[in-house]
Amino acid sequence: MSLKIKFDRLDYQERAVNSISDVFKNIAFVPNENRKSNPSFDLQNSKNILVQNISHVRESNKVEIGEISIKDELVIDTLMETGTGKTFTFLESIYRLNHDYGFCKFIILVPSNPIRQGTIKNINITKEFFVKEYGKHISVYNYSEKTVLNYINSSSQNISVLVSTYQSFNKATNSINKSKIEQSLIGRAKSHMQAVAQLRPVIIID
């Protein structure tokens, strides 16, 4: 007899997920030529909408500290106390962003290998719950030189998540940045990092 875990979503977790999704309200997303990649939007022409959305999110959450600044990239800083279910919350945010906007490619970066294994375990034990909630399956890729290629070529029909440590991405000498000869790399990409960049993944930094 297998033991099943019952998950109950807490109010503040639901508010956090709603807040992340609301950042992208009324943004005009367009599909990319490569169907394996996330849809994109014009950041420069969307800044006013994003600032309005973020202002409303901050107001609804009674956040008054810090200024809204969007330059050449969009960074959303979501703060939750340790022990309040932040992993569950960012995992549900993945499903929600897929449901609301069609994002299919995600990367989760964590500070250590033990946390990476814990994150992968959390993805796997919550799969059944989220499939019932959102009707979408998730494929998780534990980063290595071999699995990153499978992630790059994974279908957009489901949600694909690559889990890695910061250390695997933060140096020019890392394997992901080295020139490759695979014929299956996207477009004119010369490295796995260039191919990953063309997927326009949502990056979650834990």
CSV table of C-alpha atoms in Angstrom, one decimal:
chain,number,residue,atom,x,y,z
A,1,MET,CA,0.0,0.0,0.0
A,2,SER,CA,1.5,3.3,-1.1
A,3,LEU,CA,1.3,6.5,1.1
A,4,LYS,CA,-0.2,9.5,-0.7
A,5,ILE,CA,0.5,13.0,0.5
A,6,LYS,CA,-2.5,15.4,0.6
A,7,PHE,CA,-1.6,19.0,-0.2
A,8,ASP,CA,-3.6,22.0,1.0
A,9,ARG,CA,-2.9,25.4,-0.6
A,10,LEU,CA,-2.7,28.2,2.0
A,11,ASP,CA,-4.2,31.6,1.4
A,12,TYR,CA,-0.9,33.5,1.4
A,13,GLN,CA,0.6,31.0,-1.1
A,14,GLU,CA,-2.4,31.5,-3.4
A,15,ARG,CA,-1.9,35.3,-3.2
A,16,ALA,CA,1.7,34.9,-4.1
A,17,VAL,CA,1.0,32.8,-7.1
A,18,ASN,CA,-1.8,35.3,-8.2
A,19,SER,CA,0.6,38.2,-7.7
A,20,ILE,CA,3.3,36.6,-10.0
A,21,SER,CA,0.7,35.9,-12.7
A,22,ASP,CA,-0.8,39.4,-12.4
A,23,VAL,CA,2.5,41.0,-13.4
A,24,PHE,CA,1.9,39.9,-17.0
A,25,LYS,CA,-1.7,41.0,-17.3
A,26,ASN,CA,-2.5,42.7,-20.7
A,27,ILE,CA,1.0,41.9,-22.0
A,28,ALA,CA,0.9,41.0,-25.7
A,29,PHE,CA,2.7,37.7,-26.1
A,30,VAL,CA,3.7,36.4,-29.5
A,31,PRO,CA,4.9,32.9,-30.4
A,32,ASN,CA,8.4,32.4,-31.6
A,33,GLU,CA,9.5,30.7,-34.8
A,34,ASN,CA,11.0,27.9,-32.7
A,35,ARG,CA,7.9,26.3,-31.3
A,36,LYS,CA,9.9,24.7,-28.5
A,37,SER,CA,10.6,28.1,-26.9
A,38,ASN,CA,8.5,30.3,-24.7
A,39,PRO,CA,6.4,33.1,-26.2
A,40,SER,CA,8.0,36.5,-26.1
A,41,PHE,CA,7.0,40.1,-25.7
A,42,ASP,CA,8.5,43.5,-26.4
A,43,LEU,CA,10.0,44.6,-23.1
A,44,GLN,CA,10.6,48.2,-24.1
A,45,ASN,CA,7.0,48.7,-25.4
A,46,SER,CA,5.5,46.9,-22.4
A,47,LYS,CA,7.3,48.8,-19.6
A,48,ASN,CA,4.4,51.1,-18.8
A,49,ILE,CA,1.9,48.1,-18.5
A,50,LEU,CA,4.4,46.2,-16.4
A,51,VAL,CA,5.0,49.1,-14.0
A,52,GLN,CA,1.2,49.5,-13.6
A,53,ASN,CA,0.7,45.8,-13.0
A,54,ILE,CA,3.6,45.7,-10.5
A,55,SER,CA,2.3,48.8,-8.7
A,56,HIS,CA,-1.1,47.1,-8.3
A,57,VAL,CA,0.5,43.9,-7.0
A,58,ARG,CA,2.6,45.8,-4.5
A,59,GLU,CA,-0.4,47.8,-3.4
A,60,SER,CA,-2.6,44.7,-2.9
A,61,ASN,CA,0.2,43.1,-0.9
A,62,LYS,CA,0.9,46.3,1.1
A,63,VAL,CA,4.5,46.5,-0.1
A,64,GLU,CA,5.9,50.0,0.2
A,65,ILE,CA,9.7,49.5,0.3
A,66,GLY,CA,11.8,49.8,-2.8
A,67,GLU,CA,11.3,51.3,-6.2
A,68,ILE,CA,10.0,49.7,-9.4
A,69,SER,CA,12.8,49.7,-11.9
A,70,ILE,CA,12.7,47.8,-15.3
A,71,LYS,CA,15.8,48.2,-17.5
A,72,ASP,CA,16.9,45.6,-20.0
A,73,GLU,CA,15.4,42.6,-18.3
A,74,LEU,CA,12.4,41.8,-16.1
A,75,VAL,CA,13.3,40.6,-12.6
A,76,ILE,CA,10.5,39.8,-10.1
A,77,ASP,CA,11.7,39.6,-6.5
A,78,THR,CA,9.2,37.5,-4.5
A,79,LEU,CA,10.0,37.3,-0.8
A,80,MET,CA,8.8,34.5,1.5
A,81,GLU,CA,10.0,33.4,4.9
A,82,THR,CA,11.8,30.0,5.2
A,83,GLY,CA,9.3,27.4,6.2
A,84,THR,CA,6.3,29.0,4.6
A,85,GLY,CA,6.2,26.8,1.5
A,86,LYS,CA,8.1,28.9,-0.9
A,87,THR,CA,9.1,25.8,-3.0
A,88,PHE,CA,5.5,24.8,-3.3
A,89,THR,CA,4.6,28.3,-4.3
A,90,PHE,CA,7.2,28.7,-7.0
A,91,LEU,CA,6.3,25.3,-8.4
A,92,GLU,CA,2.7,26.3,-8.6
A,93,SER,CA,3.8,29.5,-10.3
A,94,ILE,CA,5.3,27.4,-13.0
A,95,TYR,CA,2.0,25.7,-13.7
A,96,ARG,CA,0.1,29.0,-13.5
A,97,LEU,CA,2.4,30.8,-15.9
A,98,ASN,CA,2.0,27.9,-18.3
A,99,HIS,CA,-1.8,28.0,-17.9
A,100,ASP,CA,-2.2,31.8,-18.2
A,101,TYR,CA,0.4,32.7,-20.8
A,102,GLY,CA,1.8,29.5,-22.4
A,103,PHE,CA,5.2,29.5,-20.9
A,104,CYS,CA,6.6,25.9,-21.2
A,105,LYS,CA,10.4,26.2,-20.5
A,106,PHE,CA,11.7,27.0,-17.0
A,107,ILE,CA,15.1,26.8,-15.3
A,108,ILE,CA,15.4,26.5,-11.5
A,109,LEU,CA,18.8,27.6,-10.1
A,110,VAL,CA,19.7,26.6,-6.5
A,111,PRO,CA,22.8,27.1,-4.4
A,112,SER,CA,23.8,23.5,-3.7
A,113,ASN,CA,23.5,19.9,-4.9
A,114,PRO,CA,21.5,18.8,-1.8
A,115,ILE,CA,19.0,21.6,-2.5
A,116,ARG,CA,18.9,20.6,-6.1
A,117,GLN,CA,17.9,17.0,-5.1
A,118,GLY,CA,15.3,18.3,-2.7
A,119,THR,CA,13.8,20.5,-5.4
A,120,ILE,CA,13.6,17.6,-7.8
A,121,LYS,CA,11.9,15.5,-5.1
A,122,ASN,CA,9.4,18.3,-4.4
A,123,ILE,CA,8.5,18.5,-8.1
A,124,ASN,CA,8.0,14.8,-8.3
A,125,ILE,CA,5.8,14.5,-5.2
A,126,THR,CA,3.6,17.4,-6.2
A,127,LYS,CA,3.1,16.3,-9.8
A,128,GLU,CA,-0.1,14.4,-9.2
A,129,PHE,CA,-1.7,17.3,-7.2
A,130,PHE,CA,-0.8,19.9,-9.9
A,131,VAL,CA,-1.9,17.7,-12.8
A,132,LYS,CA,-5.4,17.5,-11.2
A,133,GLU,CA,-5.3,21.3,-10.7
A,134,TYR,CA,-4.0,22.3,-14.1
A,135,GLY,CA,-4.3,19.3,-16.4
A,136,LYS,CA,-0.6,19.6,-17.5
A,137,HIS,CA,2.3,17.3,-17.0
A,138,ILE,CA,5.8,18.5,-16.0
A,139,SER,CA,9.1,17.0,-17.2
A,140,VAL,CA,12.0,17.6,-14.8
A,141,TYR,CA,15.6,17.5,-16.0
A,142,ASN,CA,18.4,17.1,-13.5
A,143,TYR,CA,21.1,19.2,-15.1
A,144,SER,CA,24.1,17.4,-16.7
A,145,GLU,CA,25.9,17.6,-20.0
A,146,LYS,CA,23.5,14.9,-21.3
A,147,THR,CA,20.2,16.0,-19.9
A,148,VAL,CA,20.5,19.6,-21.0
A,149,LEU,CA,20.2,18.5,-24.7
A,150,ASN,CA,17.0,16.6,-23.9
A,151,TYR,CA,15.7,19.8,-22.2
A,152,ILE,CA,16.5,21.9,-25.2
A,153,ASN,CA,14.7,19.5,-27.5
A,154,SER,CA,11.7,18.8,-25.3
A,155,SER,CA,8.2,19.5,-26.6
A,156,SER,CA,6.3,22.6,-25.7
A,157,GLN,CA,3.1,20.5,-25.3
A,158,ASN,CA,4.1,19.9,-21.7
A,159,ILE,CA,6.1,21.9,-19.1
A,160,SER,CA,9.9,21.3,-19.0
A,161,VAL,CA,12.0,22.3,-16.0
A,162,LEU,CA,15.8,22.2,-15.8
A,163,VAL,CA,17.1,22.1,-12.3
A,164,SER,CA,20.7,23.1,-11.7
A,165,THR,CA,23.1,24.8,-9.3
A,166,TYR,CA,24.4,28.3,-9.9
A,167,GLN,CA,27.9,26.9,-10.2
A,168,SER,CA,27.0,25.1,-13.4
A,169,PHE,CA,26.0,28.3,-15.2
A,170,ASN,CA,28.2,31.0,-13.8
A,171,LYS,CA,31.6,30.5,-15.5
A,172,ALA,CA,32.7,30.7,-19.1
A,173,THR,CA,34.6,27.4,-18.6
A,174,ASN,CA,31.4,25.5,-17.6
A,175,SER,CA,30.4,22.7,-20.0
A,176,ILE,CA,27.2,24.5,-21.0
A,177,ASN,CA,29.2,27.3,-22.5
A,178,LYS,CA,31.6,25.2,-24.6
A,179,SER,CA,31.2,24.8,-28.3
A,180,LYS,CA,29.2,21.7,-29.4
A,181,ILE,CA,28.8,19.9,-32.6
A,182,GLU,CA,25.3,18.4,-32.2
A,183,GLN,CA,23.2,18.9,-35.3
A,184,SER,CA,20.1,19.2,-33.1
A,185,LEU,CA,21.0,22.5,-31.5
A,186,ILE,CA,18.5,25.2,-32.2
A,187,GLY,CA,19.2,27.6,-35.0
A,188,ARG,CA,22.8,28.7,-35.2
A,189,ALA,CA,23.6,28.0,-31.6
A,190,LYS,CA,27.2,26.9,-31.0
A,191,SER,CA,26.8,25.9,-27.4
A,192,HIS,CA,24.2,24.5,-25.1
A,193,MET,CA,23.9,27.9,-23.4
A,194,GLN,CA,23.2,29.7,-26.7
A,195,ALA,CA,20.5,27.0,-27.5
A,196,VAL,CA,19.0,27.4,-24.0
A,197,ALA,CA,18.9,31.2,-24.5
A,198,GLN,CA,16.9,30.8,-27.7
A,199,LEU,CA,14.2,29.0,-25.6
A,200,ARG,CA,13.7,32.2,-23.7
A,201,PRO,CA,13.2,30.3,-20.4
A,202,VAL,CA,11.7,31.7,-17.2
A,203,ILE,CA,14.6,31.5,-14.7
A,204,ILE,CA,13.7,30.9,-11.1
A,205,ILE,CA,16.5,31.6,-8.6
A,206,ASP,CA,15.9,30.1,-5.2
